[in-house]
Coordinates of C-alpha atoms and ligand atoms in Angstrom, one line a residue:
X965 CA 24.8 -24.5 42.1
X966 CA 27.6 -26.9 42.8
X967 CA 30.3 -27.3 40.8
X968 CA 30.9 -31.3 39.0
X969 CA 34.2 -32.3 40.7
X970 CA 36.8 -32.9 38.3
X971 CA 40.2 -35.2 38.8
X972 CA 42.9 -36.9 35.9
X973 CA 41.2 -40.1 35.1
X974 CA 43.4 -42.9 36.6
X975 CA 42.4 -45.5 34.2
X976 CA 42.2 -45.4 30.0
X977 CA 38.3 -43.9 29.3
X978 CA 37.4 -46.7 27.2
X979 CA 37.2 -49.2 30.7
X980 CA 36.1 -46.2 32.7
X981 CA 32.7 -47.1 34.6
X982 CA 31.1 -43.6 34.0
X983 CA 27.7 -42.2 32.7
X984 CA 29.1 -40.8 29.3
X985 CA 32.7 -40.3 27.2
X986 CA 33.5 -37.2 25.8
X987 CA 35.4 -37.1 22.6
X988 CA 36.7 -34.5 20.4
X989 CA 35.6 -34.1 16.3
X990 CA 36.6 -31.8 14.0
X991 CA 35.7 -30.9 10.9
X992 CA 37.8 -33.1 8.3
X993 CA 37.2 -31.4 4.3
X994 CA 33.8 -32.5 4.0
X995 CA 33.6 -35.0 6.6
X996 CA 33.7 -34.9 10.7
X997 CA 37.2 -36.6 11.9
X998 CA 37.9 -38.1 15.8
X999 CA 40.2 -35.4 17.5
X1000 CA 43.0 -36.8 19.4
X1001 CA 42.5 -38.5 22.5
X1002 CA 39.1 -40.8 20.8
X1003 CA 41.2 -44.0 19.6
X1004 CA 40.3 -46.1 22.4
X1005 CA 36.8 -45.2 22.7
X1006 CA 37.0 -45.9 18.3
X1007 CA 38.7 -49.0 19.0
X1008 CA 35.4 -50.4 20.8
X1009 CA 33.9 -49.5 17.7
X1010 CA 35.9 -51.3 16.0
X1011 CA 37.5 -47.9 14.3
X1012 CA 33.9 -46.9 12.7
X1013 CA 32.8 -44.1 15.4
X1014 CA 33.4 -41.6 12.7
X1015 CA 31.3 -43.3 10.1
X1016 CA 28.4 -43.4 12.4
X1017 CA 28.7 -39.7 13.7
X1018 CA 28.9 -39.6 9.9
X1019 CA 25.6 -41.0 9.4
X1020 CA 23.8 -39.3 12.2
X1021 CA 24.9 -36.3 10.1
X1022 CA 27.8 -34.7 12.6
X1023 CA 30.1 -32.4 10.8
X1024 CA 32.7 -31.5 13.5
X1025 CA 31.7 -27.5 13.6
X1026 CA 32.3 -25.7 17.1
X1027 CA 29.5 -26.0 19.2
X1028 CA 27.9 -29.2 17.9
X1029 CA 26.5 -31.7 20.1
X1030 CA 26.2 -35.4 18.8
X1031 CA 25.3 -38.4 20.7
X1032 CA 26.1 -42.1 20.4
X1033 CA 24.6 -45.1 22.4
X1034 CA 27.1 -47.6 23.1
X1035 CA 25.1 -50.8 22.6
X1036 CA 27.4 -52.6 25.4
X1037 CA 30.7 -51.9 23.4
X1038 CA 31.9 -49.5 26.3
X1039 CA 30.4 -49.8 30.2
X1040 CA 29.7 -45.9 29.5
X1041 CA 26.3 -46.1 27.7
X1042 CA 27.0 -42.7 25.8
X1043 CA 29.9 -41.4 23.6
X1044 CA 28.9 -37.4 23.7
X1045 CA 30.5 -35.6 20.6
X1046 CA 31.7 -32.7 20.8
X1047 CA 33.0 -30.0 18.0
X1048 CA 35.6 -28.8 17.4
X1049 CA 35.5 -27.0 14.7
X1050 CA 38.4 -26.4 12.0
X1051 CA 41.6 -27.6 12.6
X1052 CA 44.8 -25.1 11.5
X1053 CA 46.7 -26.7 8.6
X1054 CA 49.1 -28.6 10.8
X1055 CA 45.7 -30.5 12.4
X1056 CA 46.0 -28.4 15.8
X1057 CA 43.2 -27.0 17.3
X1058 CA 43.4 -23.9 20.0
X1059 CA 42.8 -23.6 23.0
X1060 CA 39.6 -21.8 22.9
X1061 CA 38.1 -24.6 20.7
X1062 CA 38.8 -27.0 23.4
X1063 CA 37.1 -24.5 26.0
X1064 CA 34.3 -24.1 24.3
X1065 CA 33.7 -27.6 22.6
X1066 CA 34.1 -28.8 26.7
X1067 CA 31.8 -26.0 27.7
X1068 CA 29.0 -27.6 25.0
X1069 CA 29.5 -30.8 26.2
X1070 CA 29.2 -30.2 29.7
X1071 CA 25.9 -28.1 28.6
X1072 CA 24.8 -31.0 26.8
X1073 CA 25.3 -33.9 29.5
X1074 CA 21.5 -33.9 30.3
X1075 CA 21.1 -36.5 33.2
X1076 CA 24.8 -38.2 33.2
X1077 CA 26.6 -37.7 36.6
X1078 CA 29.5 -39.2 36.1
X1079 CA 31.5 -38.7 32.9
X1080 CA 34.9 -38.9 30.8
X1081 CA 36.4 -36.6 29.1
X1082 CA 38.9 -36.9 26.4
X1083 CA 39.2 -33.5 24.9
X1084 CA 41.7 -33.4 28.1
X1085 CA 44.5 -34.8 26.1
X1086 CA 44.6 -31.8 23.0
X1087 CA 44.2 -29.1 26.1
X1088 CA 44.3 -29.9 30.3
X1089 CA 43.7 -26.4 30.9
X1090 CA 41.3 -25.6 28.6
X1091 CA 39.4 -28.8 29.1
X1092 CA 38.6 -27.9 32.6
X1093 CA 38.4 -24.1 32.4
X1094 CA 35.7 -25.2 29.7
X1095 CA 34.0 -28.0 31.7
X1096 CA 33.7 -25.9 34.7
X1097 CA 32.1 -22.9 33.1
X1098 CA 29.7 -24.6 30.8
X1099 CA 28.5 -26.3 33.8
X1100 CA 28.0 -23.5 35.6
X1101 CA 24.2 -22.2 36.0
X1102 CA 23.1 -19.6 38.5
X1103 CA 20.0 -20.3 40.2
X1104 CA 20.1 -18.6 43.7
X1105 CA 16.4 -16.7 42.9
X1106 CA 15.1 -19.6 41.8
X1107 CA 12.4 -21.2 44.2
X1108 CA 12.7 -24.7 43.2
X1109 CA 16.3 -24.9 41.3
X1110 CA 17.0 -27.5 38.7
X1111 CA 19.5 -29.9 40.6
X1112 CA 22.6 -30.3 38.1
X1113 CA 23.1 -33.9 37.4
X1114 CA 26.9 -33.6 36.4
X1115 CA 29.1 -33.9 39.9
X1116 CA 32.2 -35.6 38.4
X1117 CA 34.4 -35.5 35.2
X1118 CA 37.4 -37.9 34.6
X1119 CA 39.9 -36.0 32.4
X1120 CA 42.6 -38.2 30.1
X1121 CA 45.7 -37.1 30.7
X1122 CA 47.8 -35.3 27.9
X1123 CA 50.2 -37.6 26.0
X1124 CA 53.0 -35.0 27.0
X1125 CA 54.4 -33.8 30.9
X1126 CA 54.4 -36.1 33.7
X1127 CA 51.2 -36.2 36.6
X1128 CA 53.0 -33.6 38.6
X1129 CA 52.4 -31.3 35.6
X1130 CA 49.2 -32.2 35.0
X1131 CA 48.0 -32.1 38.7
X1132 CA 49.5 -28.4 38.8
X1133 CA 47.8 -27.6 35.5
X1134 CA 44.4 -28.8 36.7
X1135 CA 44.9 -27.2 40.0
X1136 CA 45.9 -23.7 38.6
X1137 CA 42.8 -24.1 35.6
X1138 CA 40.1 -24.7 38.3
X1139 CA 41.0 -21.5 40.3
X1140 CA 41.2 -19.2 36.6
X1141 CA 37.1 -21.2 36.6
X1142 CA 36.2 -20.5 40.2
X1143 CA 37.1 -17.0 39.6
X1144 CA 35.8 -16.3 36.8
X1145 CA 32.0 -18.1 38.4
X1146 CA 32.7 -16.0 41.4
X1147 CA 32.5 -12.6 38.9
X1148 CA 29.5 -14.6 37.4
X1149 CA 28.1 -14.7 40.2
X1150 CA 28.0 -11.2 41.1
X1151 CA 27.4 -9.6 37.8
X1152 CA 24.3 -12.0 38.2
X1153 CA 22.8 -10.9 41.8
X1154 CA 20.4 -8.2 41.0
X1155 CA 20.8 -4.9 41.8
X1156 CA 18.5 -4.9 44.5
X1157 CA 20.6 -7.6 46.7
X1158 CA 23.7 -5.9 44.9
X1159 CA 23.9 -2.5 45.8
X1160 CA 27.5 -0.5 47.1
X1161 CA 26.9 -1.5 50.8
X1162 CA 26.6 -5.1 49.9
X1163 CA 28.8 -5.3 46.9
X1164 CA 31.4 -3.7 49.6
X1165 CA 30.8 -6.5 52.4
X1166 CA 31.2 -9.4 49.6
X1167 CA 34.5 -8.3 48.2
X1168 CA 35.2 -8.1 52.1
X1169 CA 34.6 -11.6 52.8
X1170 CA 36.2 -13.0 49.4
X1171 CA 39.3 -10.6 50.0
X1172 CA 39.2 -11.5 54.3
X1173 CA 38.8 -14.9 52.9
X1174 CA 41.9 -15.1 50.5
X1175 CA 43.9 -13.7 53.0
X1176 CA 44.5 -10.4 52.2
X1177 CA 43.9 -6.9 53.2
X1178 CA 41.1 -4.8 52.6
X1179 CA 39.6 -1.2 53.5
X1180 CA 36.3 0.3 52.9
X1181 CA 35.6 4.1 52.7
X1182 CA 32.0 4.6 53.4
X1183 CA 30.2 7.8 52.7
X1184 CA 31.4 9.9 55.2
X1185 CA 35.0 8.1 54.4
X1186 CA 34.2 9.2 50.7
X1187 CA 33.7 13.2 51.7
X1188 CA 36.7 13.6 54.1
X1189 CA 39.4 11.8 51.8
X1190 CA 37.7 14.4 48.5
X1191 CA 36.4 11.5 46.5
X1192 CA 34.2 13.9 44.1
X1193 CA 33.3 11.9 41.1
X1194 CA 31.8 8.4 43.4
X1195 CA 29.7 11.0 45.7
X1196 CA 28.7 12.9 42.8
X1197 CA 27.7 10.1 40.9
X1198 CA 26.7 8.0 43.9
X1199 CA 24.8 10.6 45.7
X1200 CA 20.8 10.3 44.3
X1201 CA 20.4 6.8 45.4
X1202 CA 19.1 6.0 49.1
X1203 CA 22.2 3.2 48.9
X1204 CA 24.9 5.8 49.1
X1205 CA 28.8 4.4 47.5
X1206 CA 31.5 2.7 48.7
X1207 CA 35.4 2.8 47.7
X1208 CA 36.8 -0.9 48.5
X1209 CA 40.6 -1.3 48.0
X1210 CA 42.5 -4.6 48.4
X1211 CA 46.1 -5.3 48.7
X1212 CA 47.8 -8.5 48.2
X1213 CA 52.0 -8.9 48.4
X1214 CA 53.0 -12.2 46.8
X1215 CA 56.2 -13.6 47.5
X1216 CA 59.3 -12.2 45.7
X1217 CA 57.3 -9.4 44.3
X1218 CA 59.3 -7.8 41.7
X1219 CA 56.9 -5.6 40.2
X1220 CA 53.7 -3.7 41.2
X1221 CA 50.0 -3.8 39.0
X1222 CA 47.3 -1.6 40.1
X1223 CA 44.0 -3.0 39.1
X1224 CA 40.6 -0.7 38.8
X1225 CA 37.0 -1.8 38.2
X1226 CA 34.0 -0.1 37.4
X1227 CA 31.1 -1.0 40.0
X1228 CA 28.1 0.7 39.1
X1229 CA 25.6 -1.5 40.9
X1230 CA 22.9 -0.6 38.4
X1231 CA 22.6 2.3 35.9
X1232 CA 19.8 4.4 35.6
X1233 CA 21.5 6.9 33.8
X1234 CA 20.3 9.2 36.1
X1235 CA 18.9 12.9 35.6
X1236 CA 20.0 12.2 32.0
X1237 CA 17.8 8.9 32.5
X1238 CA 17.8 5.5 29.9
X1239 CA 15.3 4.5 27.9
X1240 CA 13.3 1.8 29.2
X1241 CA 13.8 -1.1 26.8
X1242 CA 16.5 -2.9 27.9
X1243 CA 17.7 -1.2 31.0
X1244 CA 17.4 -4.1 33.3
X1245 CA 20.6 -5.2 31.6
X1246 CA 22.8 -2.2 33.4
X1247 CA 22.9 -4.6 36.3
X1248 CA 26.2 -5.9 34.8
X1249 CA 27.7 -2.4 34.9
X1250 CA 29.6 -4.0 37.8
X1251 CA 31.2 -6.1 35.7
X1252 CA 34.9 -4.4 36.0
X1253 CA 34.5 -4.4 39.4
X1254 CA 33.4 -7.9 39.7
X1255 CA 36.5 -9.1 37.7
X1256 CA 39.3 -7.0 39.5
X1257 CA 37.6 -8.2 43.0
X1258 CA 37.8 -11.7 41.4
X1259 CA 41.4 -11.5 39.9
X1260 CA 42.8 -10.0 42.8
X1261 CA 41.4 -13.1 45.0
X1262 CA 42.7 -15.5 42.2
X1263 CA 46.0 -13.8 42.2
X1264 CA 47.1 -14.6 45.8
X1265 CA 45.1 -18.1 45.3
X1266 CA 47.5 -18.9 42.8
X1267 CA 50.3 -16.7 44.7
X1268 CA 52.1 -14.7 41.5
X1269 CA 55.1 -13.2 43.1
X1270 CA 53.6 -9.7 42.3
X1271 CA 52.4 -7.0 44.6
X1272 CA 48.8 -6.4 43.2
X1273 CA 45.6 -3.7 44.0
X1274 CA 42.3 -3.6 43.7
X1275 CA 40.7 0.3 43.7
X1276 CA 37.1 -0.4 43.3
X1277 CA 34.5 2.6 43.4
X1278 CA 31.1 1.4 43.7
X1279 CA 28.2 3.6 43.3
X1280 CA 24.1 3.4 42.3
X1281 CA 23.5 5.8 39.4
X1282 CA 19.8 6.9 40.1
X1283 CA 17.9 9.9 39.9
X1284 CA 15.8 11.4 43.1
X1285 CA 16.4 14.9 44.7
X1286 CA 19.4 14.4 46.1
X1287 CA 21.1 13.4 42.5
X1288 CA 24.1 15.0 40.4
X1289 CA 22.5 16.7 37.8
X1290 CA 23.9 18.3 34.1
X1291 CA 25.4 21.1 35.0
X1292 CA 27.0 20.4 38.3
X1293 CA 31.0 20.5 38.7
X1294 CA 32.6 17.4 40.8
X1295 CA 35.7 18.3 42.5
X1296 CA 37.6 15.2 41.8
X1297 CA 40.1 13.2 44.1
X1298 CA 43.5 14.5 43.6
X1299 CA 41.7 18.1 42.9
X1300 CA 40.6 17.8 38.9
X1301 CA 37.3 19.4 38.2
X1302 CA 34.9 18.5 35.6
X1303 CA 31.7 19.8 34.2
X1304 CA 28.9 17.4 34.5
X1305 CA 26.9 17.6 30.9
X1306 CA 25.2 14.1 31.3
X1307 CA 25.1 12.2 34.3
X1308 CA 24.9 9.0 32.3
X1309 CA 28.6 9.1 31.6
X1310 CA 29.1 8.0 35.3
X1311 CA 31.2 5.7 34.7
X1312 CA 34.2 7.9 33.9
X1313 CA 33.8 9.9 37.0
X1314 CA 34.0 7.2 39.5
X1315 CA 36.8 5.7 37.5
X1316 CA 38.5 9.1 37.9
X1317 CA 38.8 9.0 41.3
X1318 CA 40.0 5.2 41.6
X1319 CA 42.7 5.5 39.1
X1320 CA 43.8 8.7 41.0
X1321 CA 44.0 7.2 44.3
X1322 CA 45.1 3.5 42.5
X1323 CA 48.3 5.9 41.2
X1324 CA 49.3 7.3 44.3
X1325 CA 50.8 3.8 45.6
X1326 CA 52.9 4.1 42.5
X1327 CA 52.8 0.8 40.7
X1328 CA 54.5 -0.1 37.4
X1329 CA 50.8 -1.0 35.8
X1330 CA 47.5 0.0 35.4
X1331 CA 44.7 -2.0 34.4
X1332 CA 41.3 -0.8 34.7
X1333 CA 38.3 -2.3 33.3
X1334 CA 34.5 -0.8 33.3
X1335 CA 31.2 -1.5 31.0
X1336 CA 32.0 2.1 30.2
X1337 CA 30.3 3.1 26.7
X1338 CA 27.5 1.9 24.5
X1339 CA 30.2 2.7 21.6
X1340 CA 32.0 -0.2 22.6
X1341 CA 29.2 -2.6 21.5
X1342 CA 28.7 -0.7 18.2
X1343 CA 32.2 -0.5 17.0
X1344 CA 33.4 -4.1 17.9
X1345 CA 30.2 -5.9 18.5
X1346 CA 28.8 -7.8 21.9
X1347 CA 32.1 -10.5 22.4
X1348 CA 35.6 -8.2 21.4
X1349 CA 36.6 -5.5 24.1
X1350 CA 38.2 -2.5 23.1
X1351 CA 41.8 -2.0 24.7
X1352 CA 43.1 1.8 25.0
X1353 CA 46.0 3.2 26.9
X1354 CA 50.0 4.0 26.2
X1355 CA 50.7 2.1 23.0
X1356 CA 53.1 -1.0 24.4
X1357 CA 50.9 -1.9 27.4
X1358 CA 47.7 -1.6 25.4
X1359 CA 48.8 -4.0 22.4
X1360 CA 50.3 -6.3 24.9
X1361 CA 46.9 -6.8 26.9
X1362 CA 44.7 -6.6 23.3
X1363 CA 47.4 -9.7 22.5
X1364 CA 46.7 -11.7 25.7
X1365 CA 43.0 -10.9 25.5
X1366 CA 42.9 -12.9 22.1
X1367 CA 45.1 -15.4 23.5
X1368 CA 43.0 -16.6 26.3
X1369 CA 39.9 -16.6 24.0
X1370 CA 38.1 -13.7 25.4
X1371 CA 38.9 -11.2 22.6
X1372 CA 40.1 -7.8 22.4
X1373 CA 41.2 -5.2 20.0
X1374 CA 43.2 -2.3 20.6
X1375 CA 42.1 1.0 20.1
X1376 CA 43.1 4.8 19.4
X1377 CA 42.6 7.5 21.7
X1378 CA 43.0 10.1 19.5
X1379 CA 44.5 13.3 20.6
X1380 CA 41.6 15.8 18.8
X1381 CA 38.9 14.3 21.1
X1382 CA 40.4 16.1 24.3
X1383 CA 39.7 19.5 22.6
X1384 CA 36.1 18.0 22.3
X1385 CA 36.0 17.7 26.3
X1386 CA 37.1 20.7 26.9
X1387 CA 34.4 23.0 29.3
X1388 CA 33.2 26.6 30.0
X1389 CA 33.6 26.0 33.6
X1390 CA 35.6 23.1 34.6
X1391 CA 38.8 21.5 33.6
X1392 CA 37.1 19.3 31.6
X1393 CA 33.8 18.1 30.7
X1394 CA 32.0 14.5 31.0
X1395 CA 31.6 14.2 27.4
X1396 CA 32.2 15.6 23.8
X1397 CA 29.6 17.6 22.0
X1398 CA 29.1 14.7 19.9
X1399 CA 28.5 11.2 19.5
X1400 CA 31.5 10.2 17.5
X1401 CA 34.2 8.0 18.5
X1402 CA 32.2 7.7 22.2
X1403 CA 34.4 5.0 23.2
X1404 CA 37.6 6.7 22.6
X1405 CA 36.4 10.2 24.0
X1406 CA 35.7 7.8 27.4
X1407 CA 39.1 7.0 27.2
X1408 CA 41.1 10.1 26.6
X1409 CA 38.9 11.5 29.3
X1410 CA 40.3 8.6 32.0
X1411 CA 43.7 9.3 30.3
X1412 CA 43.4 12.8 32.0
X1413 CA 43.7 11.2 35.3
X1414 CA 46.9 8.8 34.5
X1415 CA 50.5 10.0 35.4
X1416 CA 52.1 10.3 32.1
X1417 CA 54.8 7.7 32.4
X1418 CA 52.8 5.1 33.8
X1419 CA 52.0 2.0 31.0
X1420 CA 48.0 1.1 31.9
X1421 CA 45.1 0.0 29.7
X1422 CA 41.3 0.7 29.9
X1423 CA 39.9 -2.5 29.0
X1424 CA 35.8 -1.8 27.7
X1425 CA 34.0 -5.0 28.2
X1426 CA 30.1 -3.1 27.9
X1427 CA 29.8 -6.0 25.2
X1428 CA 31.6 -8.7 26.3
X1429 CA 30.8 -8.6 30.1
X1430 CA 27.2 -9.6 29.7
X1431 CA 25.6 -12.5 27.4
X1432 CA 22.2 -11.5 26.6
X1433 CA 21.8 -14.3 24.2
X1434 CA 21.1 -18.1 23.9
X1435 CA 23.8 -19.9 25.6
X1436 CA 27.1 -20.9 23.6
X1437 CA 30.2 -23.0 24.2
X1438 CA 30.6 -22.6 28.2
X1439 CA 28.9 -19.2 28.3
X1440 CA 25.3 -19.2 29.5
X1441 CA 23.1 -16.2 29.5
X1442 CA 23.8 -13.3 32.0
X1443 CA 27.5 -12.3 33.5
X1444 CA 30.0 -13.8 31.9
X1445 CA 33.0 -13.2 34.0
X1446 CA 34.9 -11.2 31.1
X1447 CA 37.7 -10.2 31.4
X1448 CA 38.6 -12.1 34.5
X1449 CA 41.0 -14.6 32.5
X1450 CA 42.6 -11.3 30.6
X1451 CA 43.5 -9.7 34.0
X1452 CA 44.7 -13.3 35.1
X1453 CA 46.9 -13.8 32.1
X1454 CA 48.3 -10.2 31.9
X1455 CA 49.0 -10.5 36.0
X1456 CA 51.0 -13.9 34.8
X1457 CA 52.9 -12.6 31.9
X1458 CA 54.0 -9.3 34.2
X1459 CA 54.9 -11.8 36.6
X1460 CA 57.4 -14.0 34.8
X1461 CA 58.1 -11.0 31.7
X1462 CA 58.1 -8.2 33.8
Ligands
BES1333 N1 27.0 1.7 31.5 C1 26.8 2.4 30.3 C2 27.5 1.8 29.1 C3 26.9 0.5 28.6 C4 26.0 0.5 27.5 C5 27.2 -0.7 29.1 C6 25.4 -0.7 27.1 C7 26.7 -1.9 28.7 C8 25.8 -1.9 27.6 C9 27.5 3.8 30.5 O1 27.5 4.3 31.8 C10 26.8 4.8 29.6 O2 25.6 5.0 29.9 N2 27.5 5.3 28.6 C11 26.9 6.3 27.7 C12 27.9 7.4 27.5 C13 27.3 8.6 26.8 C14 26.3 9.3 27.7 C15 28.5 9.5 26.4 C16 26.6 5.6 26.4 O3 27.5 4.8 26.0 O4 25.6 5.8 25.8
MN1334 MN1 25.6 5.4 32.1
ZN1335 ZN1 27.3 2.9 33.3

């Protein structure tokens, strides 16, 4: 798929020579009401564009679509409509309305290729991360793929901040997009093209071509350096694991973020197998992965003065004869040992080892981020991540997870669930005895593994990683590229807050 190309509009939208306009509504009482940024376009209706989205019943609610023929009153033949939704008592909308009203629209263009936007002028940034993403469709096992129409949006500039600004905002917005597609992208190559080998030599070219360093620890790399909880996990599949690290030094780098990411290429469950119904879906469990390879790649394209890496274990869960079974004991990296009970808690383990080896470099963050527990979906549904880790650091991330419209919540790790994990053999066990508070146990176990005075958050995205739904706003079915804008915006607020 390629991407529409998207630039600040030079002239005013109502004379631009374009396909379709996009204007903002929002919902107005009872009524739909023009957002800001529509008064030209209403001008060449002679103020009545509102009456006749009226008519043709538009109320202004998120997500809806509405289109107008122009009748020659504009040289665009189409005014697209795009809700907003409510406005907050002071009229403003947020940022995520914008993304996802743009994301609609762009979904909703049919065969324009050329169009304006307006919904530029209430948000640059989220305008574009919006237009970009809805747009997006991946289509690289498809034999004959639909060609997208759309290949360039004119955006209105924002009444406020001068071109520079906005050239700089719509720079910095497209990259956030790009990355975010490019963890798309992989969370959406199946697991048979997607496996650790090939996962491995992918974040190898987008790290080698970003600039930045990069090592690979292949099997035999895996077994000298101890790495007990990938091999273990990653031993019953003929596609044996991979640990990828990537390092990038930004300029002026005051502070130091270690980044971790689940990469389970796909998830049997293994000895302790799935169910069938639904399993083809644990080819996103490389969703953390995908977004710290992404975010790390972002991060030096937009060059934050910050010294960032990416540990990144990446392993096949499967079952076969030479598998990790319930009962074994993994010897750990760093030396931790821990009972095996059910080798579909893989996650953990590989994490276990990454956030080991991401600690040694001593940096002043963690962030790690897996599809790590089934719990996660059924205490805070398919779109809110849970957020755990030391108190400050956790509440700050769940904050800036809401803030860039991907959603978060922060969550416990209560101190009686390490009891629960405790084994007859081992230092610890995989799992608790019992199926309550699954997500938290799969966090106080990682919390085994972090130095105690180091601020990180686990970030469970098993929900919100992977759409399996019709498509909404500017997220389609499939990967979704969560949390890839949380990582971004945490890496940005370390960056200028410390
Ligand atoms: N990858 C799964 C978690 C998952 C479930 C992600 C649904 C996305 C959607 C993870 O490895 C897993 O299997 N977790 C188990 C843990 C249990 C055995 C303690 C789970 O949640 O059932
Ligand atoms: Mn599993
Ligand atoms: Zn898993």
């Amino acid at each position: 798929m390629t991407a529409p190309k998207l630039a600040l509009a030079t002239a005013p939208v109502s004379d631009a020579q374009v396909d379709a306009i996009v204007v903002g509504t929002v919902q107005n009482g009872s009524g739909v009401a023009l957002a800001p940024g529509g008064g030209s376009v209403d001008a060449a209706f002679d103020g009545t564009l509102a009456e006749v989205l009226g008519a043709l019943g538009a109320t202004g609610r998120l997500d809806e679509i509405v289109k107008v023929p122009t009748m020659g009153r504009l040289k665009a033949r189409l005014v697209v409509a795009a809700g907003l939704g409510k406005p907050d008592a002071d009229g403003a909308v947020t940022p995520e309305q914008v993304r996802r009203a743009s994301g609609a629209a762009a979904r909703a263009l049919g065969s324009s290729r050329h169009v304006a936007s307006t919904l530029s002028t209430v948000d640059l940034q989220a305008a574009v991360e919006g237009t970009l993403l809805g747009a997006y469709s991946f289509s690289a096992y498809k034999s004959d793929p639909a060609k997208a129409a759309l290949a360039k949006v004119d955006l209105a500039a924002p009444e406020t901040g001068g071109t520079k600004e906005h050239r700089a905002t719509l720079k910095a917005a497209t990259a956030i997009a790009e990355a975010v597609i490019v963890a798309r992208d992989l969370v959406n190559t199946p697991p048979n093209d997607l496996y650790p080998a090939s996962f491995a030599e992918r974040a190898v070219a987008l790290a080698k071509d970003a600039g930045l360093d990069v090592e690979v620890l292949d099997e035999k790399g895996l077994k000298k350096n101890g790495f007990g909880g990938v091999l273990g996990v990653g031993g019953g599949s003929a596609r044996q694991p991979r640990l990828v690290r990537i390092t990038y030094k930004g300029p002026k780098a005051r502070r130091k973020v270690a980044l971790v990411g689940k990469g389970i290429t796909f998830d049997t469950g293994g000895i302790s197998i799935k169910p069938a119904a639904n399993m083809e879906q644990m080819t996103s469990d490389m969703g953390g992965a995908a977004a710290v390879v992404a975010s790390i790649v972002l991060a030096a394209r937009l060059k934050y003065p910050l010294h960032v890496t990416a540990t990144v274990p990446m392993a096949e869960n499967m079952p076969s004869g030479n598998a990790y079974r319930p009962g074994d004991v993994l010897t750990m990296y760093g030396g931790k040992t821990v009972e095996v009970l059910n080798t579909d808690a893989e996650g953990r383990l590989i994490l276990a080892d990454a956030i080991v080896r991401a600690a040694e470099d001593d940096p002043d963050y963690l962030v790690e981020t897996s599809t790590l527990t089934g719990a996660q979906l059924v205490s805070l549904g398919t779109r809110t991540a849970g957020v755990m880790g030391s108190d400050e650091f956790r509440d700050r991330v769940a904050g800036i997870a809401r803030a860039t419209g991907e959603g978060g919540w922060a969550m416990p790790l209560p101190d009686e669930l390490r009891a629960d994990l405790d084994s007859r053999l081992a230092d610890l066990a995989n799992v608790t005895g019992h199926r309550w508070g699954s997500m938290l146990a799969a966090g106080v176990f990682l919390r085994e593994f972090v130095p105690d005075d180091l601020p990180w958050a686990h970030i469970d995205v098993a929900g919100p990683a992977y759409h399996a739904g019709g498509p909404y706003g500017y997220t389609a079915k499939g990967g979704t590229g969560v949390p890839v804008r949380t990582i971004a915006a945490v890496l940005a607020d370390i960056a200028a807050n410390g």
